[in-house]
Amino acid sequence: MPDMDVALKDAMQVDGAIGAALVDRGSGMALGIAGGDKDFDLSVASAANTEVIRAKLRTMEMLGLREKIEDILVTLDSQYHLIRPLTGRSGQGLFLYLALNKDRANLALARHQLKRIEGNLDI
């Protein structure tokens, strides 16, 4: 099973990938990062997206929804941001974060590839 570095490398192979991170939902700390640049700080994005997940989980709890989040999509003018909470025992409390260039990415394929990466990830 691929480890974190291999999983992040695979995520960067998704068409349109700008950056990817494996993030601890509890602390907001990125455990691993691939891609990004001086104008796109993946550590900051990882911490901020932790708040997105927390807000959605609180909302689901208030509504009494007992389902799992498959992924969360944030659509910007030029980018897609995919947040995928890990569901395996070894990945509890972690999420994969993938930022994509909207003009180059195929969203459906990116979601499918991120699901595959999660399934192969061994933490």
CSV table of N, CA, C and O in Angstrom, one decimal:
chain,number,residue,atom,x,y,z
A,1,MET,N,0.8,-1.2,0.0
A,1,MET,CA,0.0,0.0,0.0
A,1,MET,C,0.9,1.2,0.0
A,1,MET,O,1.9,1.3,0.7
A,2,PRO,N,0.5,2.2,-0.8
A,2,PRO,CA,1.3,3.4,-0.8
A,2,PRO,C,1.3,4.2,0.5
A,2,PRO,O,0.3,4.2,1.2
A,3,ASP,N,2.4,4.8,0.8
A,3,ASP,CA,2.5,5.7,1.9
A,3,ASP,C,2.1,7.1,1.6
A,3,ASP,O,1.7,7.4,0.4
A,4,MET,N,2.2,8.0,2.5
A,4,MET,CA,1.7,9.4,2.3
A,4,MET,C,2.4,10.1,1.1
A,4,MET,O,1.8,10.7,0.3
A,5,ASP,N,3.8,9.9,1.0
A,5,ASP,CA,4.5,10.6,0.0
A,5,ASP,C,4.1,10.1,-1.4
A,5,ASP,O,3.9,10.9,-2.3
A,6,VAL,N,3.8,8.8,-1.5
A,6,VAL,CA,3.4,8.3,-2.8
A,6,VAL,C,2.0,8.8,-3.1
A,6,VAL,O,1.7,9.2,-4.2
A,7,ALA,N,1.1,8.8,-2.1
A,7,ALA,CA,-0.3,9.3,-2.3
A,7,ALA,C,-0.3,10.7,-2.7
A,7,ALA,O,-1.0,11.1,-3.6
A,8,LEU,N,0.5,11.6,-2.1
A,8,LEU,CA,0.6,13.0,-2.5
A,8,LEU,C,1.2,13.1,-3.9
A,8,LEU,O,0.7,14.0,-4.7
A,9,LYS,N,2.2,12.3,-4.3
A,9,LYS,CA,2.7,12.4,-5.6
A,9,LYS,C,1.6,11.9,-6.6
A,9,LYS,O,1.5,12.6,-7.7
A,10,ASP,N,0.8,10.9,-6.3
A,10,ASP,CA,-0.3,10.5,-7.2
A,10,ASP,C,-1.3,11.6,-7.3
A,10,ASP,O,-1.8,11.8,-8.4
A,11,ALA,N,-1.6,12.3,-6.2
A,11,ALA,CA,-2.6,13.4,-6.3
A,11,ALA,C,-2.1,14.5,-7.2
A,11,ALA,O,-2.9,15.1,-7.9
A,12,MET,N,-0.8,14.7,-7.2
A,12,MET,CA,-0.2,15.8,-8.1
A,12,MET,C,-0.3,15.4,-9.6
A,12,MET,O,-0.1,16.2,-10.5
A,13,GLN,N,-0.5,14.1,-9.9
A,13,GLN,CA,-0.6,13.6,-11.2
A,13,GLN,C,-2.0,13.8,-11.8
A,13,GLN,O,-2.3,13.6,-13.0
A,14,VAL,N,-3.0,14.2,-10.9
A,14,VAL,CA,-4.3,14.5,-11.4
A,14,VAL,C,-4.3,15.7,-12.3
A,14,VAL,O,-3.6,16.7,-12.0
A,15,ASP,N,-4.9,15.6,-13.5
A,15,ASP,CA,-4.9,16.8,-14.4
A,15,ASP,C,-5.3,18.1,-13.7
A,15,ASP,O,-6.4,18.1,-13.1
A,16,GLY,N,-4.5,19.1,-13.9
A,16,GLY,CA,-4.8,20.4,-13.3
A,16,GLY,C,-4.4,20.6,-11.9
A,16,GLY,O,-4.6,21.7,-11.3
A,17,ALA,N,-3.7,19.6,-11.3
A,17,ALA,CA,-3.3,19.7,-9.8
A,17,ALA,C,-2.4,20.9,-9.6
A,17,ALA,O,-1.4,21.1,-10.3
A,18,ILE,N,-2.7,21.7,-8.6
A,18,ILE,CA,-1.9,22.8,-8.2
A,18,ILE,C,-1.1,22.4,-6.9
A,18,ILE,O,0.0,22.8,-6.7
A,19,GLY,N,-1.8,21.7,-6.0
A,19,GLY,CA,-1.2,21.3,-4.8
A,19,GLY,C,-2.1,20.3,-4.1
A,19,GLY,O,-3.3,20.2,-4.3
A,20,ALA,N,-1.4,19.5,-3.2
A,20,ALA,CA,-2.1,18.5,-2.4
A,20,ALA,C,-1.5,18.4,-1.0
A,20,ALA,O,-0.3,18.7,-0.8
A,21,ALA,N,-2.4,18.0,-0.1
A,21,ALA,CA,-1.9,17.9,1.3
A,21,ALA,C,-2.7,16.8,2.0
A,21,ALA,O,-3.8,16.5,1.7
A,22,LEU,N,-2.0,16.2,2.9
A,22,LEU,CA,-2.7,15.3,3.9
A,22,LEU,C,-2.7,16.0,5.2
A,22,LEU,O,-1.6,16.5,5.7
A,23,VAL,N,-3.9,16.2,5.8
A,23,VAL,CA,-4.0,17.1,6.9
A,23,VAL,C,-4.7,16.4,8.1
A,23,VAL,O,-5.6,15.6,7.9
A,24,ASP,N,-4.2,16.8,9.3
A,24,ASP,CA,-4.8,16.3,10.5
A,24,ASP,C,-6.0,17.3,10.9
A,24,ASP,O,-5.8,18.5,11.1
A,25,ARG,N,-7.2,16.7,10.9
A,25,ARG,CA,-8.4,17.5,11.1
A,25,ARG,C,-8.4,18.2,12.5
A,25,ARG,O,-9.0,19.2,12.7
A,26,GLY,N,-7.8,17.5,13.5
A,26,GLY,CA,-7.9,18.0,14.8
A,26,GLY,C,-7.0,19.3,15.0
A,26,GLY,O,-7.4,20.2,15.7
A,27,SER,N,-5.8,19.3,14.4
A,27,SER,CA,-4.9,20.4,14.6
A,27,SER,C,-4.8,21.4,13.5
A,27,SER,O,-4.4,22.5,13.6
A,28,GLY,N,-5.3,20.9,12.3
A,28,GLY,CA,-5.1,21.7,11.1
A,28,GLY,C,-3.7,21.7,10.5
A,28,GLY,O,-3.5,22.3,9.5
A,29,MET,N,-2.9,20.8,11.0
A,29,MET,CA,-1.5,20.7,10.5
A,29,MET,C,-1.4,19.8,9.3
A,29,MET,O,-2.0,18.7,9.3
A,30,ALA,N,-0.7,20.3,8.3
A,30,ALA,CA,-0.4,19.4,7.2
A,30,ALA,C,0.7,18.4,7.5
A,30,ALA,O,1.7,18.8,7.9
A,31,LEU,N,0.3,17.1,7.4
A,31,LEU,CA,1.3,16.1,7.7
A,31,LEU,C,2.2,15.9,6.5
A,31,LEU,O,3.4,15.4,6.6
A,32,GLY,N,1.8,16.2,5.3
A,32,GLY,CA,2.5,16.1,4.1
A,32,GLY,C,2.0,17.1,3.0
A,32,GLY,O,0.8,17.3,3.0
A,33,ILE,N,2.9,17.6,2.2
A,33,ILE,CA,2.5,18.6,1.2
A,33,ILE,C,3.2,18.3,-0.1
A,33,ILE,O,4.4,17.9,-0.1
A,34,ALA,N,2.5,18.5,-1.2
A,34,ALA,CA,3.1,18.4,-2.5
A,34,ALA,C,2.6,19.6,-3.4
A,34,ALA,O,1.4,19.9,-3.3
A,35,GLY,N,3.4,20.2,-4.1
A,35,GLY,CA,3.0,21.3,-5.0
A,35,GLY,C,2.9,22.6,-4.2
A,35,GLY,O,3.5,22.8,-3.2
A,36,GLY,N,2.0,23.5,-4.7
A,36,GLY,CA,1.9,24.8,-4.2
A,36,GLY,C,3.0,25.7,-4.6
A,36,GLY,O,3.9,25.3,-5.3
A,37,ASP,N,3.0,27.0,-4.2
A,37,ASP,CA,4.1,27.9,-4.5
A,37,ASP,C,4.0,29.1,-3.6
A,37,ASP,O,3.2,29.1,-2.6
A,38,LYS,N,4.8,30.1,-3.8
A,38,LYS,CA,4.8,31.3,-2.9
A,38,LYS,C,3.5,32.0,-2.9
A,38,LYS,O,3.2,32.6,-1.8
A,39,ASP,N,2.7,31.9,-3.9
A,39,ASP,CA,1.4,32.5,-3.9
A,39,ASP,C,0.3,31.6,-3.4
A,39,ASP,O,-0.9,32.1,-3.3
A,40,PHE,N,0.6,30.4,-3.2
A,40,PHE,CA,-0.4,29.4,-2.7
A,40,PHE,C,0.2,28.5,-1.6
A,40,PHE,O,0.8,27.5,-1.9
A,41,ASP,N,0.1,29.0,-0.4
A,41,ASP,CA,0.7,28.3,0.8
A,41,ASP,C,-0.3,27.2,1.2
A,41,ASP,O,-1.3,27.4,1.8
A,42,LEU,N,0.2,26.0,1.0
A,42,LEU,CA,-0.7,24.8,1.3
A,42,LEU,C,-0.8,24.6,2.8
A,42,LEU,O,-1.8,24.1,3.3
A,43,SER,N,0.1,25.1,3.6
A,43,SER,CA,0.0,25.0,5.0
A,43,SER,C,-1.2,25.9,5.5
A,43,SER,O,-2.0,25.4,6.4
A,44,VAL,N,-1.3,27.1,5.0
A,44,VAL,CA,-2.4,28.0,5.4
A,44,VAL,C,-3.7,27.4,4.9
A,44,VAL,O,-4.7,27.4,5.6
A,45,ALA,N,-3.7,26.9,3.6
A,45,ALA,CA,-4.9,26.4,3.0
A,45,ALA,C,-5.4,25.1,3.8
A,45,ALA,O,-6.6,24.9,4.1
A,46,SER,N,-4.4,24.3,4.3
A,46,SER,CA,-4.8,23.1,5.0
A,46,SER,C,-5.4,23.5,6.3
A,46,SER,O,-6.5,22.9,6.7
A,47,ALA,N,-4.8,24.4,7.1
A,47,ALA,CA,-5.4,24.9,8.3
A,47,ALA,C,-6.8,25.5,8.2
A,47,ALA,O,-7.7,25.2,8.9
A,48,ALA,N,-7.0,26.3,7.1
A,48,ALA,CA,-8.2,27.0,6.9
A,48,ALA,C,-9.3,26.0,6.5
A,48,ALA,O,-10.5,26.1,6.9
A,49,ASN,N,-9.0,25.0,5.7
A,49,ASN,CA,-9.9,24.0,5.3
A,49,ASN,C,-10.3,23.0,6.4
A,49,ASN,O,-11.4,22.4,6.3
A,50,THR,N,-9.6,23.0,7.4
A,50,THR,CA,-10.0,22.2,8.6
A,50,THR,C,-11.2,22.8,9.2
A,50,THR,O,-12.2,22.1,9.6
A,51,GLU,N,-11.3,24.2,9.1
A,51,GLU,CA,-12.5,24.9,9.6
A,51,GLU,C,-13.7,24.6,8.7
A,51,GLU,O,-14.9,24.5,9.2
A,52,VAL,N,-13.5,24.4,7.4
A,52,VAL,CA,-14.6,24.0,6.5
A,52,VAL,C,-15.2,22.7,6.9
A,52,VAL,O,-16.4,22.6,7.0
A,53,ILE,N,-14.3,21.7,7.2
A,53,ILE,CA,-14.8,20.4,7.6
A,53,ILE,C,-15.6,20.5,8.9
A,53,ILE,O,-16.6,19.9,9.1
A,54,ARG,N,-15.0,21.2,9.9
A,54,ARG,CA,-15.6,21.3,11.2
A,54,ARG,C,-17.0,21.9,11.1
A,54,ARG,O,-17.9,21.5,11.7
A,55,ALA,N,-17.1,23.0,10.3
A,55,ALA,CA,-18.4,23.6,10.1
A,55,ALA,C,-19.4,22.7,9.5
A,55,ALA,O,-20.6,22.6,9.9
A,56,LYS,N,-19.0,21.9,8.5
A,56,LYS,CA,-20.0,21.0,7.9
A,56,LYS,C,-20.4,19.9,8.8
A,56,LYS,O,-21.6,19.5,8.9
A,57,LEU,N,-19.4,19.4,9.6
A,57,LEU,CA,-19.8,18.3,10.6
A,57,LEU,C,-20.7,18.9,11.6
A,57,LEU,O,-21.7,18.2,12.0
A,58,ARG,N,-20.5,20.1,12.1
A,58,ARG,CA,-21.5,20.7,13.1
A,58,ARG,C,-22.9,20.8,12.5
A,58,ARG,O,-23.9,20.5,13.1
A,59,THR,N,-22.9,21.3,11.2
A,59,THR,CA,-24.2,21.4,10.5
A,59,THR,C,-24.9,20.1,10.4
A,59,THR,O,-26.1,20.0,10.7
A,60,MET,N,-24.2,19.1,10.0
A,60,MET,CA,-24.8,17.7,9.9
A,60,MET,C,-25.3,17.2,11.2
A,60,MET,O,-26.4,16.6,11.3
A,61,GLU,N,-24.5,17.5,12.3
A,61,GLU,CA,-25.0,17.1,13.6
A,61,GLU,C,-26.3,17.8,14.0
A,61,GLU,O,-27.2,17.2,14.5
A,62,MET,N,-26.3,19.1,13.8
A,62,MET,CA,-27.6,19.9,14.1
A,62,MET,C,-28.8,19.4,13.3
A,62,MET,O,-29.9,19.4,13.8
A,63,LEU,N,-28.5,18.9,12.1
A,63,LEU,CA,-29.6,18.4,11.3
A,63,LEU,C,-29.9,16.9,11.5
A,63,LEU,O,-30.9,16.4,11.0
A,64,GLY,N,-29.1,16.3,12.3
A,64,GLY,CA,-29.4,14.9,12.6
A,64,GLY,C,-29.0,14.0,11.5
A,64,GLY,O,-29.4,12.8,11.5
A,65,LEU,N,-28.1,14.4,10.6
A,65,LEU,CA,-27.7,13.6,9.5
A,65,LEU,C,-26.6,12.6,10.0
A,65,LEU,O,-25.6,13.0,10.6
A,66,ARG,N,-26.8,11.4,9.7
A,66,ARG,CA,-25.8,10.3,10.2
A,66,ARG,C,-25.0,9.7,9.1
A,66,ARG,O,-24.7,8.6,9.1
A,67,GLU,N,-24.8,10.5,8.1
A,67,GLU,CA,-24.0,10.1,6.9
A,67,GLU,C,-22.6,10.5,7.0
A,67,GLU,O,-22.3,11.4,7.8
A,68,LYS,N,-21.7,9.9,6.2
A,68,LYS,CA,-20.3,10.3,6.1
A,68,LYS,C,-20.2,11.3,5.0
A,68,LYS,O,-20.9,11.3,3.9
A,69,ILE,N,-19.3,12.3,5.1
A,69,ILE,CA,-18.9,13.2,4.1
A,69,ILE,C,-18.0,12.4,3.1
A,69,ILE,O,-17.0,11.9,3.5
A,70,GLU,N,-18.4,12.4,1.8
A,70,GLU,CA,-17.6,11.8,0.8
A,70,GLU,C,-16.5,12.8,0.4
A,70,GLU,O,-15.3,12.4,0.4
A,71,ASP,N,-16.9,14.0,0.1
A,71,ASP,CA,-16.0,15.0,-0.2
A,71,ASP,C,-16.7,16.4,-0.1
A,71,ASP,O,-17.9,16.4,-0.2
A,72,ILE,N,-15.9,17.4,0.0
A,72,ILE,CA,-16.4,18.8,0.0
A,72,ILE,C,-15.8,19.5,-1.2
A,72,ILE,O,-14.5,19.4,-1.4
A,73,LEU,N,-16.6,20.2,-2.0
A,73,LEU,CA,-16.1,20.9,-3.2
A,73,LEU,C,-16.3,22.4,-2.9
A,73,LEU,O,-17.4,22.9,-2.6
A,74,VAL,N,-15.2,23.2,-3.1
A,74,VAL,CA,-15.3,24.6,-3.1
A,74,VAL,C,-14.9,25.0,-4.5
A,74,VAL,O,-13.8,24.7,-5.0
A,75,THR,N,-15.7,25.8,-5.2
A,75,THR,CA,-15.5,26.2,-6.6
A,75,THR,C,-15.2,27.7,-6.6
A,75,THR,O,-16.0,28.5,-6.1
A,76,LEU,N,-14.0,28.1,-7.1
A,76,LEU,CA,-13.7,29.5,-7.3
A,76,LEU,C,-13.7,29.8,-8.7
A,76,LEU,O,-14.0,28.9,-9.6
A,77,ASP,N,-13.4,31.0,-9.0
A,77,ASP,CA,-13.4,31.5,-10.5
A,77,ASP,C,-12.5,30.6,-11.3
A,77,ASP,O,-12.8,30.2,-12.4
A,78,SER,N,-11.3,30.3,-10.8
A,78,SER,CA,-10.3,29.6,-11.6
A,78,SER,C,-9.8,28.3,-11.0
A,78,SER,O,-8.9,27.7,-11.5
A,79,GLN,N,-10.4,27.9,-9.8
A,79,GLN,CA,-9.9,26.7,-9.2
A,79,GLN,C,-11.0,25.9,-8.6
A,79,GLN,O,-12.1,26.4,-8.3
A,80,TYR,N,-10.7,24.6,-8.4
A,80,TYR,CA,-11.6,23.7,-7.6
A,80,TYR,C,-10.7,23.3,-6.4
A,80,TYR,O,-9.5,23.1,-6.5
A,81,HIS,N,-11.3,23.2,-5.2
A,81,HIS,CA,-10.7,22.7,-4.1
A,81,HIS,C,-11.5,21.6,-3.5
A,81,HIS,O,-12.7,21.7,-3.2
A,82,LEU,N,-10.9,20.4,-3.5
A,82,LEU,CA,-11.5,19.2,-3.1
A,82,LEU,C,-11.0,18.8,-1.7
A,82,LEU,O,-9.8,18.8,-1.5
A,83,ILE,N,-11.9,18.5,-0.8
A,83,ILE,CA,-11.5,18.1,0.6
A,83,ILE,C,-12.2,16.7,0.8
A,83,ILE,O,-13.4,16.6,0.7
A,84,ARG,N,-11.3,15.7,1.0
A,84,ARG,CA,-11.8,14.4,1.2
A,84,ARG,C,-11.4,13.8,2.5
A,84,ARG,O,-10.3,13.4,2.7
A,85,PRO,N,-12.4,13.7,3.5
A,85,PRO,CA,-12.1,13.1,4.8
A,85,PRO,C,-11.8,11.6,4.6
A,85,PRO,O,-12.4,10.9,3.8
A,86,LEU,N,-10.7,11.1,5.3
A,86,LEU,CA,-10.4,9.7,5.1
A,86,LEU,C,-11.3,8.9,6.0
A,86,LEU,O,-11.6,9.3,7.1
A,87,THR,N,-11.7,7.7,5.5
A,87,THR,CA,-12.7,6.9,6.2
A,87,THR,C,-12.1,5.6,6.8
A,87,THR,O,-12.7,5.0,7.6
A,88,GLY,N,-10.9,5.3,6.4
A,88,GLY,CA,-10.3,4.0,6.9
A,88,GLY,C,-9.9,4.2,8.3
A,88,GLY,O,-9.7,5.3,8.8
A,89,ARG,N,-9.8,3.1,9.0
A,89,ARG,CA,-9.4,3.1,10.5
A,89,ARG,C,-8.1,3.9,10.7
A,89,ARG,O,-8.0,4.7,11.6
A,90,SER,N,-7.1,3.7,9.8
A,90,SER,CA,-5.8,4.3,10.0
A,90,SER,C,-5.8,5.8,9.6
A,90,SER,O,-4.9,6.5,10.0
A,91,GLY,N,-6.8,6.2,8.9
A,91,GLY,CA,-6.9,7.6,8.5
A,91,GLY,C,-7.9,8.4,9.3
A,91,GLY,O,-8.2,9.6,8.9
A,92,GLN,N,-8.5,7.9,10.3
A,92,GLN,CA,-9.5,8.7,11.1
A,92,GLN,C,-8.9,10.0,11.5
A,92,GLN,O,-7.8,10.1,12.0
A,93,GLY,N,-9.7,11.1,11.3
A,93,GLY,CA,-9.2,12.4,11.7
A,93,GLY,C,-8.3,13.1,10.7
A,93,GLY,O,-7.8,14.2,11.0
A,94,LEU,N,-8.1,12.5,9.6
A,94,LEU,CA,-7.3,13.1,8.5
A,94,LEU,C,-8.1,13.4,7.3
A,94,LEU,O,-9.2,12.8,7.1
A,95,PHE,N,-7.7,14.3,6.5
A,95,PHE,CA,-8.3,14.5,5.2
A,95,PHE,C,-7.3,14.8,4.1
A,95,PHE,O,-6.2,15.3,4.4
A,96,LEU,N,-7.6,14.4,2.9
A,96,LEU,CA,-6.8,14.8,1.7
A,96,LEU,C,-7.4,16.1,1.1
A,96,LEU,O,-8.6,16.3,1.1
A,97,TYR,N,-6.5,17.0,0.8
A,97,TYR,CA,-6.9,18.3,0.2
A,97,TYR,C,-6.2,18.4,-1.1
A,97,TYR,O,-5.0,18.1,-1.3
A,98,LEU,N,-7.0,18.7,-2.2
A,98,LEU,CA,-6.4,18.8,-3.5
A,98,LEU,C,-7.0,20.1,-4.2
A,98,LEU,O,-8.2,20.3,-4.3
A,99,ALA,N,-6.1,21.0,-4.6
A,99,ALA,CA,-6.4,22.2,-5.3
A,99,ALA,C,-6.1,22.0,-6.8
A,99,ALA,O,-5.1,21.4,-7.2
A,100,LEU,N,-7.1,22.4,-7.6
A,100,LEU,CA,-7.0,22.1,-9.1
A,100,LEU,C,-7.2,23.4,-9.9
A,100,LEU,O,-8.0,24.2,-9.5
A,101,ASN,N,-6.5,23.5,-11.0
A,101,ASN,CA,-6.8,24.6,-12.0
A,101,ASN,C,-8.1,24.2,-12.7
A,101,ASN,O,-8.2,23.1,-13.3
A,102,LYS,N,-9.1,25.1,-12.6
A,102,LYS,CA,-10.4,24.8,-13.1
A,102,LYS,C,-10.4,24.5,-14.7
A,102,LYS,O,-11.1,23.7,-15.2
A,103,ASP,N,-9.5,25.3,-15.4
A,103,ASP,CA,-9.5,25.2,-16.8
A,103,ASP,C,-8.9,23.8,-17.3
A,103,ASP,O,-9.1,23.4,-18.4
A,104,ARG,N,-8.0,23.2,-16.5
A,104,ARG,CA,-7.3,22.0,-16.9
A,104,ARG,C,-7.9,20.7,-16.2
A,104,ARG,O,-7.5,19.6,-16.7
A,105,ALA,N,-8.7,20.9,-15.2
A,105,ALA,CA,-9.2,19.7,-14.5
A,105,ALA,C,-10.5,19.2,-15.0
A,105,ALA,O,-11.3,19.9,-15.5
A,106,ASN,N,-10.7,17.9,-14.8
A,106,ASN,CA,-11.9,17.2,-15.0
A,106,ASN,C,-12.4,16.8,-13.6
A,106,ASN,O,-11.8,15.9,-13.0
A,107,LEU,N,-13.4,17.5,-13.1
A,107,LEU,CA,-13.8,17.4,-11.8
A,107,LEU,C,-14.3,16.0,-11.4
A,107,LEU,O,-13.9,15.4,-10.4
A,108,ALA,N,-15.0,15.3,-12.3
A,108,ALA,CA,-15.5,14.0,-12.0
A,108,ALA,C,-14.3,13.0,-11.9
A,108,ALA,O,-14.3,12.2,-11.0
A,109,LEU,N,-13.4,13.1,-12.8
A,109,LEU,CA,-12.2,12.3,-12.8
A,109,LEU,C,-11.4,12.5,-11.6
A,109,LEU,O,-10.8,11.6,-11.0
A,110,ALA,N,-11.2,13.8,-11.3
A,110,ALA,CA,-10.4,14.2,-10.1
A,110,ALA,C,-11.0,13.5,-8.8
A,110,ALA,O,-10.3,13.0,-8.0
A,111,ARG,N,-12.3,13.6,-8.7
A,111,ARG,CA,-13.0,13.0,-7.5
A,111,ARG,C,-12.7,11.5,-7.5
A,111,ARG,O,-12.5,10.9,-6.4
A,112,HIS,N,-12.9,10.9,-8.6
A,112,HIS,CA,-12.6,9.4,-8.7
A,112,HIS,C,-11.2,9.1,-8.4
A,112,HIS,O,-11.0,8.1,-7.6
A,113,GLN,N,-10.2,9.8,-8.9
A,113,GLN,CA,-8.8,9.6,-8.6
A,113,GLN,C,-8.5,9.8,-7.1
A,113,GLN,O,-7.8,9.0,-6.5
A,114,LEU,N,-9.1,10.8,-6.5
A,114,LEU,CA,-8.8,11.1,-5.1
A,114,LEU,C,-9.4,9.9,-4.2
A,114,LEU,O,-8.8,9.5,-3.2
A,115,LYS,N,-10.6,9.4,-4.6
A,115,LYS,CA,-11.1,8.2,-3.9
A,115,LYS,C,-10.2,7.0,-4.0
A,115,LYS,O,-10.0,6.3,-3.1
A,116,ARG,N,-9.7,6.8,-5.2
A,116,ARG,CA,-8.7,5.7,-5.4
A,116,ARG,C,-7.5,5.9,-4.6
A,116,ARG,O,-7.0,4.9,-3.9
A,117,ILE,N,-7.0,7.1,-4.6
A,117,ILE,CA,-5.8,7.4,-3.8
A,117,ILE,C,-6.1,7.1,-2.3
A,117,ILE,O,-5.2,6.5,-1.6
A,118,GLU,N,-7.2,7.5,-1.8
A,118,GLU,CA,-7.6,7.3,-0.4
A,118,GLU,C,-7.6,5.8,-0.2
A,118,GLU,O,-7.1,5.3,0.9
A,119,GLY,N,-8.2,5.0,-1.1
A,119,GLY,CA,-8.3,3.6,-0.9
A,119,GLY,C,-7.0,2.8,-0.8
A,119,GLY,O,-6.9,1.8,-0.2
A,120,ASN,N,-6.0,3.4,-1.5
A,120,ASN,CA,-4.7,2.8,-1.5
A,120,ASN,C,-3.8,3.3,-0.4
A,120,ASN,O,-2.7,2.7,-0.2
A,121,LEU,N,-4.1,4.3,0.3
A,121,LEU,CA,-3.3,5.0,1.2
A,121,LEU,C,-3.1,4.2,2.5
A,121,LEU,O,-4.1,3.7,3.1
A,122,ASP,N,-1.9,4.0,2.9
A,122,ASP,CA,-1.6,3.3,4.2
A,122,ASP,C,-0.8,4.2,5.1
A,122,ASP,O,0.3,4.6,4.8
A,123,ILE,N,-1.5,4.6,6.2
A,123,ILE,CA,-0.9,5.5,7.1
A,123,ILE,C,-0.5,4.8,8.4
A,123,ILE,O,-1.2,4.0,8.9
